[in-house]
């Protein structure tokens, strides 16, 4: 039997507390070993990482980085959740997206864990007249319905409201969102819409259907155009403010107008940034509502990011969406849509939809994520990141307002330029594999059989672009696929290894990984003459390069190699180009395919 000391379980209480300065001195010692002579705050700064929007993540966070007053759950500024019992108490609303009429898909979802439906209608979706069929067998008093009908919103809303009446659903029992988002539609298509019909729908919902909202502030168009988290938040704030102005000008009170809005955000595999984004969004909207005299929490719908989804090795998308869903739940989203892993390939099949809905079910029921109020609360890192992101988003929002508001920056092209600039910077990181894409830019599998799906309806276009992280590599892989179809083999490159396995394995693995990302098959056995390759990569240690690189390059050229790479750095005669961690992989691969005649 263990007897506790008189003062309780003291553990390490007799040791003095470590100070921040002591930790910095330890960091100085580690950096000194790597040749960096820095001290104090500069040592800590050397280990910091720069993110988008001017944010920086530091290696250590302490109590001084926490939020001074995060408030209580269910109270302004709603950092800790929109409800007193927590933002995810009992589990978030599991909202499945459907963009095509598929037999039994809707009812199968509802019978197996989905709690609301997100239906894409009109352009790029289900015909508006097909809405009754899509909802056949659905108990509309139990399953909220969220519409996404673009310019057909007014007609789709009429069909849905008529269905409520036909199925005997009382107006007070109806739940959902009619999905009006004229500025979101303009962002997607470049086509402005008259706001009057949306104001009329909002007034009708406020007066007759208290559980139905009329408007969605969809931030996905800005995320999918390559925008940063702060730009996504800032654009959503500007859109929400524009809708408040328009609704109050149409005669609604501020409280009624604010009650008609639901905000939609992207949840990515950057889990801490997603958590901070949703927390910051509630805080920022609470400030807007306070200024407008309409206190209340922001209603949030989080959607796993289409930008992060890959077409190659799509099975990895299951991992990405799981992390994103975890982040959305921790961040306090009211509703979460998990896009199926094959979303970017076409119409999801039954297995993909099952995995999507079960992702939420496992997190809620088995991981008990919904049993904790504000799981991220008290994390000094998340608190600081939330604060810094909120500041950056508020500044972007102010610049939009100074330039005339959301509609003005859309029509002037300023927003497009801002988003394109952000995406260009991120594309550089993707090209250099500083932001790796598993299965695409890292660890690709050339022999994997492509996953094929029925084509999905083409979404509306003509406005802001839709980008994906894999697009540059997808173009390279498509060139390789075409070459395979035309010739029966992929373009090849020979890996010339020098010395024992211990000397060359790391760089040979690196080179094989790099060139497979562009659809170029590495050959590691036999002689160069028998490999079917026209180019080669020397792989070994720096010491062996100094002794053998020049002669090895000359031998390869004599055997017919037209271009010789070296995996690593250093000047050696006969080497045409170096490949190394941080090199521009897309440029290397594109130039290599060009030389190989892969058009």
Coordinates of C-alpha atoms in Angstrom, one line a residue:
X1 CA 0.0 0.0 0.0
X2 CA 1.3 3.4 -1.0
X3 CA 1.1 6.1 1.7
X4 CA 0.8 9.6 0.4
X5 CA 2.9 12.4 2.1
X6 CA 1.1 14.7 4.5
X7 CA 0.8 17.4 2.0
X8 CA -0.8 15.2 -0.7
X9 CA 0.8 13.8 -3.9
X10 CA 3.7 16.3 -4.3
X11 CA 5.5 14.5 -7.1
X12 CA 8.1 17.0 -8.4
X13 CA 6.9 19.9 -6.3
X14 CA 10.4 20.1 -4.6
X15 CA 12.0 21.0 -7.9
X16 CA 12.0 24.7 -9.0
X17 CA 9.9 25.6 -12.0
X18 CA 11.8 25.9 -15.3
X19 CA 11.8 29.3 -16.8
X20 CA 11.3 30.4 -20.4
X21 CA 14.8 31.8 -20.5
X22 CA 16.3 28.4 -19.4
X23 CA 14.5 26.7 -22.3
X24 CA 15.8 29.3 -24.7
X25 CA 19.4 28.6 -23.5
X26 CA 18.9 24.9 -24.3
X27 CA 17.6 25.9 -27.7
X28 CA 20.7 28.0 -28.2
X29 CA 22.9 25.0 -27.5
X30 CA 21.1 22.8 -30.0
X31 CA 21.3 25.5 -32.7
X32 CA 25.0 26.1 -32.0
X33 CA 25.7 22.5 -32.9
X34 CA 24.1 23.1 -36.3
X35 CA 26.3 26.2 -36.9
X36 CA 23.8 28.9 -35.9
X37 CA 25.0 31.4 -33.4
X38 CA 21.8 33.0 -32.1
X39 CA 20.6 33.7 -28.6
X40 CA 17.5 34.6 -26.6
X41 CA 14.3 35.4 -28.6
X42 CA 16.3 35.0 -31.9
X43 CA 17.0 31.3 -31.0
X44 CA 13.3 30.7 -30.5
X45 CA 12.5 32.6 -33.7
X46 CA 14.9 30.4 -35.7
X47 CA 12.6 27.4 -34.9
X48 CA 9.4 29.3 -35.9
X49 CA 7.5 28.5 -39.1
X50 CA 5.8 31.1 -41.3
X51 CA 2.3 30.4 -42.4
X52 CA -0.1 32.2 -44.8
X53 CA -1.5 35.5 -43.8
X54 CA 1.7 36.5 -42.0
X55 CA 1.0 34.0 -39.2
X56 CA 3.9 32.3 -37.5
X57 CA 3.9 29.1 -35.4
X58 CA 6.5 29.1 -32.6
X59 CA 8.1 26.0 -31.0
X60 CA 6.8 26.7 -27.5
X61 CA 3.6 28.3 -26.2
X62 CA 3.0 29.2 -22.5
X63 CA 0.2 30.7 -20.4
X64 CA 1.0 34.2 -21.6
X65 CA -0.1 33.1 -25.1
X66 CA -3.6 32.1 -24.0
X67 CA -6.7 34.1 -24.6
X68 CA -7.2 36.8 -21.9
X69 CA -10.9 36.2 -21.7
X70 CA -12.3 33.4 -24.0
X71 CA -15.7 33.8 -22.3
X72 CA -18.1 30.9 -21.5
X73 CA -19.7 28.4 -23.9
X74 CA -22.9 29.8 -25.3
X75 CA -21.9 33.4 -24.6
X76 CA -20.2 36.1 -26.6
X77 CA -17.7 36.1 -28.2
X78 CA -18.6 32.4 -28.6
X79 CA -15.0 31.2 -28.8
X80 CA -15.9 28.2 -26.7
X81 CA -18.9 27.3 -28.7
X82 CA -22.3 28.6 -29.7
X83 CA -24.2 26.8 -27.0
X84 CA -23.8 26.5 -23.2
X85 CA -23.6 22.8 -23.4
X86 CA -20.8 23.1 -26.0
X87 CA -20.7 23.4 -29.8
X88 CA -20.8 19.7 -30.4
X89 CA -22.9 18.5 -27.5
X90 CA -24.7 15.3 -28.5
X91 CA -22.9 15.3 -31.8
X92 CA -22.9 17.7 -34.7
X93 CA -25.5 17.6 -37.5
X94 CA -24.1 15.0 -40.0
X95 CA -25.0 16.6 -43.4
X96 CA -24.6 14.6 -46.5
X97 CA -24.3 16.2 -49.9
X98 CA -26.1 15.0 -53.0
X99 CA -25.8 16.4 -56.5
X100 CA -27.5 13.7 -58.5
X101 CA -30.6 11.5 -58.4
X102 CA -29.4 8.2 -57.2
X103 CA -31.8 5.4 -56.3
X104 CA -32.1 4.9 -52.5
X105 CA -28.9 7.0 -51.8
X106 CA -30.7 9.6 -49.8
X107 CA -32.7 7.2 -47.7
X108 CA -29.7 4.9 -47.2
X109 CA -27.8 7.9 -45.7
X110 CA -30.6 8.9 -43.4
X111 CA -31.1 5.3 -42.2
X112 CA -27.4 5.0 -41.4
X113 CA -26.4 8.1 -39.4
X114 CA -26.9 11.2 -41.6
X115 CA -29.1 13.7 -39.9
X116 CA -29.6 16.4 -42.6
X117 CA -29.4 16.6 -46.4
X118 CA -27.6 19.1 -48.6
X119 CA -29.1 19.0 -52.1
X120 CA -27.4 20.6 -55.1
X121 CA -30.1 21.6 -57.6
X122 CA -30.3 23.2 -61.0
X123 CA -27.0 23.9 -62.7
X124 CA -24.5 21.1 -61.8
X125 CA -27.0 19.2 -59.7
X126 CA -30.4 17.6 -59.4
X127 CA -33.1 19.1 -61.7
X128 CA -35.4 21.4 -59.6
X129 CA -38.4 19.4 -60.7
X130 CA -36.7 16.3 -59.4
X131 CA -36.7 17.5 -55.8
X132 CA -39.9 15.6 -54.8
X133 CA -38.4 12.4 -56.1
X134 CA -35.1 13.0 -54.3
X135 CA -37.0 13.5 -51.1
X136 CA -39.4 10.6 -51.6
X137 CA -39.7 8.5 -48.4
X138 CA -37.9 11.3 -46.4
X139 CA -39.6 12.4 -43.2
X140 CA -39.2 16.1 -43.6
X141 CA -40.2 16.9 -40.0
X142 CA -37.2 14.9 -38.9
X143 CA -34.5 15.5 -41.5
X144 CA -33.6 19.2 -42.2
X145 CA -33.0 19.9 -45.9
X146 CA -30.5 22.5 -47.1
X147 CA -30.8 23.6 -50.7
X148 CA -28.0 24.8 -53.0
X149 CA -29.7 26.0 -56.2
X150 CA -27.8 29.0 -57.4
X151 CA -30.0 31.2 -59.7
X152 CA -32.8 28.6 -59.3
X153 CA -33.1 29.2 -55.5
X154 CA -36.5 30.9 -55.7
X155 CA -38.0 28.1 -57.7
X156 CA -36.4 25.4 -55.7
X157 CA -37.6 27.0 -52.4
X158 CA -41.2 27.0 -53.7
X159 CA -40.9 23.3 -54.5
X160 CA -39.6 22.5 -51.0
X161 CA -42.1 24.6 -49.2
X162 CA -44.9 23.0 -51.2
X163 CA -43.5 19.6 -50.2
X164 CA -43.8 20.6 -46.6
X165 CA -47.4 21.4 -47.1
X166 CA -48.1 18.2 -49.2
X167 CA -46.5 16.0 -46.6
X168 CA -48.4 17.6 -43.7
X169 CA -45.3 19.1 -42.1
X170 CA -46.3 22.1 -39.9
X171 CA -44.6 25.3 -40.7
X172 CA -43.2 25.5 -37.2
X173 CA -41.7 22.0 -37.5
X174 CA -39.8 22.6 -40.8
X175 CA -36.0 22.8 -40.5
X176 CA -33.3 23.6 -43.0
X177 CA -32.0 26.3 -45.3
X178 CA -33.2 27.5 -48.7
X179 CA -29.6 28.3 -49.6
X180 CA -29.9 31.7 -51.1
X181 CA -26.4 33.1 -51.8
X182 CA -26.4 35.6 -54.6
X183 CA -22.9 36.8 -53.9
X184 CA -21.6 33.3 -53.7
X185 CA -23.2 32.5 -57.0
X186 CA -21.6 35.6 -58.5
X187 CA -18.3 34.5 -57.2
X188 CA -18.8 31.1 -58.9
X189 CA -20.1 32.4 -62.2
X190 CA -19.4 36.1 -62.6
X191 CA -23.1 36.7 -63.0
X192 CA -24.8 39.1 -60.5
X193 CA -28.3 38.4 -59.3
X194 CA -31.1 40.6 -58.0
X195 CA -31.3 40.4 -54.2
X196 CA -35.1 41.2 -54.0
X197 CA -36.3 37.5 -54.3
X198 CA -33.9 36.5 -51.6
X199 CA -35.1 39.2 -49.3
X200 CA -38.6 38.1 -49.9
X201 CA -37.7 34.5 -49.0
X202 CA -36.0 35.7 -45.9
X203 CA -39.1 37.6 -44.8
X204 CA -41.3 34.7 -45.5
X205 CA -39.1 32.3 -43.5
X206 CA -38.9 34.8 -40.6
X207 CA -42.6 35.2 -40.5
X208 CA -43.9 31.7 -41.3
X209 CA -41.1 29.1 -41.0
X210 CA -39.1 29.9 -37.9
X211 CA -36.9 26.8 -38.2
X212 CA -35.9 27.5 -41.9
X213 CA -33.2 30.0 -42.9
X214 CA -33.2 31.6 -46.3
X215 CA -29.6 32.5 -46.8
X216 CA -26.2 30.8 -46.8
X217 CA -22.9 32.7 -46.6
X218 CA -20.8 30.2 -48.6
X219 CA -17.0 30.8 -48.2
X220 CA -16.1 27.8 -50.3
X221 CA -15.8 29.8 -53.5
X222 CA -13.0 31.8 -52.0
X223 CA -11.3 28.7 -50.4
X224 CA -11.6 26.8 -53.7
X225 CA -10.0 29.7 -55.6
X226 CA -6.9 29.4 -53.5
X227 CA -7.7 31.8 -50.7
X228 CA -6.0 31.6 -47.3
X229 CA -7.9 31.1 -44.1
X230 CA -7.9 34.9 -43.3
X231 CA -9.2 35.7 -46.8
X232 CA -11.9 33.0 -46.5
X233 CA -13.0 34.5 -43.2
X234 CA -12.8 38.1 -44.3
X235 CA -14.8 37.4 -47.5
X236 CA -17.5 35.6 -45.5
X237 CA -17.7 38.5 -43.0
X238 CA -18.1 41.0 -45.9
X239 CA -20.8 38.8 -47.5
X240 CA -22.7 38.5 -44.2
X241 CA -22.6 42.2 -43.7
X242 CA -23.8 42.8 -47.2
X243 CA -26.8 40.5 -46.6
X244 CA -27.6 42.2 -43.3
X245 CA -27.6 45.6 -45.0
X246 CA -29.8 44.3 -47.9
X247 CA -32.3 42.6 -45.6
X248 CA -32.7 45.5 -43.2
X249 CA -33.1 47.8 -46.2
X250 CA -35.9 45.5 -47.3
X251 CA -37.7 46.1 -44.0
X252 CA -36.5 43.3 -41.7
X253 CA -35.1 44.0 -38.2
X254 CA -31.4 43.3 -37.6
X255 CA -32.3 40.4 -35.3
X256 CA -34.5 38.8 -38.0
X257 CA -31.9 39.4 -40.7
X258 CA -29.1 37.9 -38.6
X259 CA -31.3 34.9 -37.9
X260 CA -31.6 34.1 -41.6
X261 CA -27.8 33.5 -42.1
X262 CA -25.8 30.3 -42.0
X263 CA -22.1 30.3 -42.7
X264 CA -20.3 27.6 -44.7
X265 CA -16.5 27.1 -44.2
X266 CA -13.9 24.6 -45.5
X267 CA -12.3 22.2 -43.1
X268 CA -8.9 21.1 -44.1
X269 CA -6.3 18.5 -43.0
X270 CA -4.4 21.4 -41.3
X271 CA -6.3 20.6 -38.1
X272 CA -5.1 23.4 -35.8
X273 CA -5.7 26.0 -38.5
X274 CA -9.2 24.7 -39.1
X275 CA -10.0 24.7 -35.3
X276 CA -8.7 28.3 -35.1
X277 CA -10.6 29.3 -38.2
X278 CA -14.0 28.2 -36.9
X279 CA -13.3 29.7 -33.4
X280 CA -12.2 33.0 -35.0
X281 CA -15.2 33.0 -37.3
X282 CA -17.6 33.0 -34.3
X283 CA -15.6 35.6 -32.5
X284 CA -15.6 37.9 -35.6
X285 CA -19.2 37.5 -36.3
X286 CA -20.1 38.1 -32.7
X287 CA -18.3 41.5 -33.0
X288 CA -20.3 42.3 -36.2
X289 CA -23.5 41.3 -34.5
X290 CA -22.6 43.4 -31.4
X291 CA -22.0 46.5 -33.5
X292 CA -25.2 45.9 -35.4
X293 CA -27.2 45.4 -32.3
X294 CA -28.1 41.8 -33.0
X295 CA -26.2 39.6 -30.5
X296 CA -26.1 36.0 -31.3
X297 CA -23.9 33.1 -32.3
X298 CA -22.8 32.3 -35.8
X299 CA -24.4 29.1 -37.2
X300 CA -21.6 27.1 -38.9
X301 CA -21.6 24.4 -41.6
X302 CA -18.1 22.9 -42.1
X303 CA -17.3 21.0 -45.4
X304 CA -14.2 18.9 -45.9
X305 CA -12.0 20.8 -48.4
X306 CA -12.3 19.9 -52.1
X307 CA -8.9 21.6 -52.6
X308 CA -7.1 19.0 -50.6
X309 CA -8.7 16.0 -52.3
X310 CA -6.5 14.1 -54.8
X311 CA -7.5 12.2 -57.9
X312 CA -4.5 9.9 -57.7
X313 CA -4.4 7.4 -54.8
X314 CA -7.8 8.8 -53.7
X315 CA -7.9 6.3 -50.8
X316 CA -5.7 8.8 -48.9
X317 CA -8.6 11.2 -49.1
X318 CA -10.2 9.1 -46.3
X319 CA -7.4 10.1 -44.0
X320 CA -7.6 13.8 -45.0
X321 CA -11.3 14.0 -44.5
X322 CA -11.0 12.2 -41.1
X323 CA -8.5 14.8 -39.8
X324 CA -10.6 17.6 -41.3
X325 CA -13.8 16.3 -39.6
X326 CA -12.0 16.0 -36.3
X327 CA -10.9 19.6 -36.7
X328 CA -14.4 20.7 -37.5
X329 CA -15.9 18.9 -34.5
X330 CA -13.2 20.3 -32.2
X331 CA -13.7 23.7 -33.7
X332 CA -17.4 23.6 -32.8
X333 CA -19.1 23.5 -36.2
X334 CA -22.9 23.0 -35.9
X335 CA -23.1 20.9 -39.1
X336 CA -20.3 18.9 -40.9
X337 CA -20.3 17.5 -44.4
X338 CA -17.7 14.9 -45.1
X339 CA -17.2 14.8 -48.9
X340 CA -16.7 11.1 -50.1
X341 CA -13.1 10.1 -50.9
X342 CA -14.0 9.8 -54.6
X343 CA -15.8 13.2 -54.7
X344 CA -13.3 14.7 -57.3
X345 CA -13.6 11.7 -59.6
X346 CA -17.3 11.9 -60.2
X347 CA -20.4 10.6 -58.5
X348 CA -19.6 8.9 -55.2
X349 CA -20.6 5.2 -55.0
X350 CA -22.4 3.6 -52.0
X351 CA -19.1 2.6 -50.3
X352 CA -17.7 6.1 -50.5
X353 CA -20.9 7.6 -49.0
X354 CA -20.9 5.0 -46.3
X355 CA -17.3 5.8 -45.3
X356 CA -18.1 9.6 -45.4
X357 CA -21.0 9.3 -43.0
X358 CA -19.3 6.8 -40.7
X359 CA -16.4 9.2 -40.3
X360 CA -18.6 11.5 -38.3
X361 CA -20.3 8.5 -36.5
X362 CA -17.0 7.1 -35.3
X363 CA -15.8 10.5 -34.0
X364 CA -19.0 11.2 -32.2
X365 CA -20.0 7.7 -30.9
X366 CA -16.7 5.9 -30.5
X367 CA -14.2 8.7 -30.0
X368 CA -16.7 10.6 -27.7
X369 CA -15.6 13.9 -29.3
X370 CA -19.0 15.4 -28.6
X371 CA -18.8 14.7 -24.9
X372 CA -16.3 17.5 -24.3
X373 CA -17.1 21.2 -24.3
X374 CA -14.6 23.1 -26.4
X375 CA -11.9 20.3 -26.7
X376 CA -9.3 22.9 -27.9
X377 CA -10.0 25.3 -25.1
X378 CA -7.0 26.0 -22.9
X379 CA -4.5 25.0 -25.7
X380 CA -2.2 28.0 -25.7
X381 CA -1.2 27.3 -29.3
X382 CA -4.8 27.2 -30.5
X383 CA -5.8 30.3 -28.4
X384 CA -2.9 32.3 -29.9
X385 CA -3.5 31.0 -33.4
X386 CA -7.2 31.9 -33.1
X387 CA -6.3 35.4 -32.0
X388 CA -3.8 36.1 -34.7
X389 CA -6.0 34.6 -37.4
X390 CA -8.9 36.7 -36.2
X391 CA -6.7 39.9 -36.5
X392 CA -5.6 39.0 -40.0
X393 CA -9.2 38.2 -41.2
X394 CA -10.5 41.4 -39.6
X395 CA -7.9 43.4 -41.5
X396 CA -8.8 41.7 -44.8
X397 CA -12.5 42.3 -44.1
X398 CA -11.8 46.0 -43.5
X399 CA -9.9 46.3 -46.8
X400 CA -13.0 44.8 -48.6
X401 CA -15.3 47.2 -46.9
X402 CA -13.0 50.2 -47.8
X403 CA -13.1 49.1 -51.4
X404 CA -16.9 49.2 -51.4
X405 CA -17.9 45.8 -50.0
X406 CA -18.0 42.2 -51.3
X407 CA -19.9 42.8 -54.5
X408 CA -17.6 45.7 -55.4
X409 CA -14.4 43.6 -55.0
X410 CA -15.8 40.7 -56.9
X411 CA -16.8 42.9 -59.8
X412 CA -13.6 45.0 -59.9
X413 CA -11.4 41.9 -60.0
X414 CA -9.5 42.8 -56.8
X415 CA -10.6 39.8 -54.9
X416 CA -9.6 37.5 -57.8
X417 CA -6.2 39.1 -57.8
X418 CA -5.8 38.7 -54.0
X419 CA -6.7 35.0 -54.1
X420 CA -4.5 34.3 -57.1
X421 CA -1.5 35.9 -55.4
X422 CA -2.1 33.7 -52.3
X423 CA -2.5 30.6 -54.5
X424 CA 0.7 31.4 -56.5
X425 CA 2.7 31.4 -53.3
X426 CA 1.2 28.2 -52.1
X427 CA 1.8 26.6 -55.5
X428 CA 5.5 27.3 -55.1
X429 CA 5.5 25.3 -51.8
X430 CA 3.6 22.5 -53.6
X431 CA 6.0 22.4 -56.5
X432 CA 8.9 22.2 -54.1
X433 CA 7.1 19.6 -52.0
X434 CA 7.4 21.8 -49.0
X435 CA 3.7 21.0 -48.7
X436 CA 3.7 17.3 -49.6
X437 CA 0.7 15.4 -51.0
X438 CA 0.8 11.8 -50.0
X439 CA 0.2 9.5 -53.0
X440 CA 0.8 12.4 -55.5
X441 CA 4.0 14.3 -54.8
X442 CA 5.1 11.9 -52.2
X443 CA 5.0 8.1 -52.3
X444 CA 3.1 7.8 -55.6
X445 CA 2.3 4.3 -56.9
X446 CA 2.5 4.3 -60.7
X447 CA 1.1 0.8 -61.0
X448 CA -2.1 1.6 -59.1
X449 CA -5.3 1.0 -61.1
X450 CA -7.2 4.3 -61.4
X451 CA -10.5 4.6 -59.5
X452 CA -13.3 5.3 -62.0
X453 CA -16.7 6.8 -61.3
X454 CA -19.7 8.0 -63.3
X455 CA -19.2 11.7 -64.3
X456 CA -20.8 14.2 -62.0
X457 CA -22.8 17.1 -63.4
X458 CA -20.6 20.0 -64.3
X459 CA -20.8 22.8 -61.6
X460 CA -21.4 26.4 -62.5
X461 CA -18.3 28.2 -63.7
X462 CA -17.2 31.5 -65.2
X463 CA -16.2 33.3 -62.1
X464 CA -13.4 32.6 -59.6
X465 CA -11.3 29.5 -60.6
X466 CA -11.4 26.2 -58.7
X467 CA -8.0 25.0 -57.8
X468 CA -6.6 21.7 -56.3
X469 CA -3.4 21.0 -54.6
X470 CA -2.6 18.1 -57.0
X471 CA -3.3 20.0 -60.3
X472 CA 0.4 20.5 -61.3
X473 CA 1.3 16.9 -60.6
X474 CA -2.0 15.6 -62.2
X475 CA -1.0 17.3 -65.5
X476 CA 2.4 15.5 -65.4
X477 CA 0.8 12.2 -64.6
X478 CA -1.7 12.7 -67.4
X479 CA 1.2 13.1 -69.9
X480 CA 2.7 9.9 -68.6
X481 CA -0.6 8.1 -68.9
X482 CA -1.0 9.2 -72.5
X483 CA 2.5 8.0 -73.3
X484 CA 1.7 4.7 -71.7
X485 CA -1.4 4.4 -73.8
X486 CA 0.4 5.3 -77.0
X487 CA 3.6 3.3 -76.6
X488 CA 2.8 0.5 -74.0
X489 CA 5.3 1.8 -71.5
X490 CA 5.9 4.8 -69.3
X491 CA 8.9 7.1 -69.7
X492 CA 11.8 5.7 -67.7
X493 CA 14.9 7.0 -65.8
X494 CA 17.8 5.0 -64.7
X495 CA 19.0 5.2 -61.1
X496 CA 22.8 4.7 -61.1
X497 CA 23.8 3.8 -57.6
X498 CA 27.4 4.1 -56.4
X499 CA 28.9 2.1 -53.5
X500 CA 27.3 0.0 -50.9
X501 CA 23.5 0.1 -50.1
X502 CA 24.1 2.1 -47.0
X503 CA 25.6 4.9 -49.1
X504 CA 23.0 5.1 -51.8
X505 CA 19.7 3.9 -50.4
X506 CA 18.4 7.2 -49.0
X507 CA 19.1 9.2 -52.2
X508 CA 17.9 6.4 -54.5
X509 CA 14.7 6.3 -52.6
X510 CA 14.4 10.1 -52.8
X511 CA 15.0 10.1 -56.5
X512 CA 12.6 7.3 -57.2
X513 CA 9.9 9.1 -55.2
X514 CA 10.6 12.3 -57.0
X515 CA 10.4 11.0 -60.6
X516 CA 7.4 8.8 -60.0
X517 CA 5.5 12.0 -58.9
X518 CA 5.8 13.0 -62.6
X519 CA 4.8 9.5 -63.9
X520 CA 8.5 8.6 -64.7
X521 CA 9.3 5.0 -63.9
X522 CA 12.6 4.5 -62.1
X523 CA 14.8 1.6 -63.2
X524 CA 17.1 0.3 -60.5
X525 CA 18.5 -3.0 -61.9
X526 CA 20.7 -4.0 -64.7
X527 CA 22.7 -1.9 -67.0
X528 CA 21.8 1.5 -68.4
X529 CA 21.9 0.2 -72.0
X530 CA 19.2 -2.4 -71.1
X531 CA 16.9 -0.1 -69.1
X532 CA 15.0 1.6 -71.9
X533 CA 15.8 5.0 -70.3
X534 CA 17.5 8.0 -72.0
X535 CA 18.4 9.8 -68.7
X536 CA 20.0 8.8 -65.5
X537 CA 20.4 9.9 -61.8
X538 CA 23.5 9.3 -59.8
X539 CA 22.7 8.2 -56.2
X540 CA 25.2 7.9 -53.4
X541 CA 26.9 9.8 -50.6
X542 CA 28.8 13.0 -50.9
X543 CA 32.1 11.2 -50.1
X544 CA 31.6 8.8 -53.0
X545 CA 30.5 11.6 -55.3
X546 CA 33.8 13.3 -54.8
X547 CA 35.6 10.1 -55.8
X548 CA 33.4 8.6 -58.5
X549 CA 30.7 11.1 -59.8
X550 CA 32.8 12.4 -62.7
X551 CA 33.8 9.0 -64.0
X552 CA 30.2 7.6 -63.5
X553 CA 28.7 10.5 -65.4
X554 CA 31.1 9.9 -68.3
X555 CA 30.3 6.2 -68.4
X556 CA 26.6 6.9 -68.5
X557 CA 27.0 9.3 -71.4
X558 CA 29.2 6.8 -73.2
X559 CA 26.3 4.3 -72.8
X560 CA 23.8 6.7 -74.3
X561 CA 22.5 8.9 -71.5
X562 CA 21.5 12.3 -72.8
X563 CA 21.0 13.9 -69.4
X564 CA 22.6 13.1 -66.1
X565 CA 21.2 14.1 -62.7
X566 CA 22.8 14.0 -59.4
X567 CA 20.7 13.3 -56.2
X568 CA 22.2 15.9 -53.8
X569 CA 24.3 19.0 -54.1
X570 CA 27.9 19.8 -55.0
X571 CA 29.7 20.7 -58.2
X572 CA 30.9 17.7 -60.2
X573 CA 31.9 17.6 -63.9
X574 CA 29.5 16.0 -66.2
X575 CA 26.4 16.6 -64.1
X576 CA 23.5 18.4 -65.9
X577 CA 21.2 19.1 -63.0
X578 CA 20.9 18.4 -59.3
X579 CA 17.8 17.1 -57.5
X580 CA 17.5 17.6 -53.8
X581 CA 14.9 18.3 -51.0
X582 CA 13.4 21.6 -51.7
X583 CA 14.1 21.7 -55.5
X584 CA 11.3 22.7 -57.8
X585 CA 10.0 19.2 -58.5
X586 CA 7.3 20.3 -61.0
X587 CA 9.9 22.2 -63.1
X588 CA 12.4 19.3 -63.0
X589 CA 9.7 16.8 -64.0
X590 CA 8.1 18.9 -66.7
X591 CA 11.5 19.6 -68.3
X592 CA 12.4 15.9 -68.1
X593 CA 9.2 14.9 -69.8
X594 CA 9.8 17.5 -72.5
X595 CA 13.3 16.1 -73.2
X596 CA 11.9 12.6 -73.4
X597 CA 9.3 13.6 -76.0
X598 CA 6.3 13.0 -73.7
X599 CA 3.8 15.6 -75.0

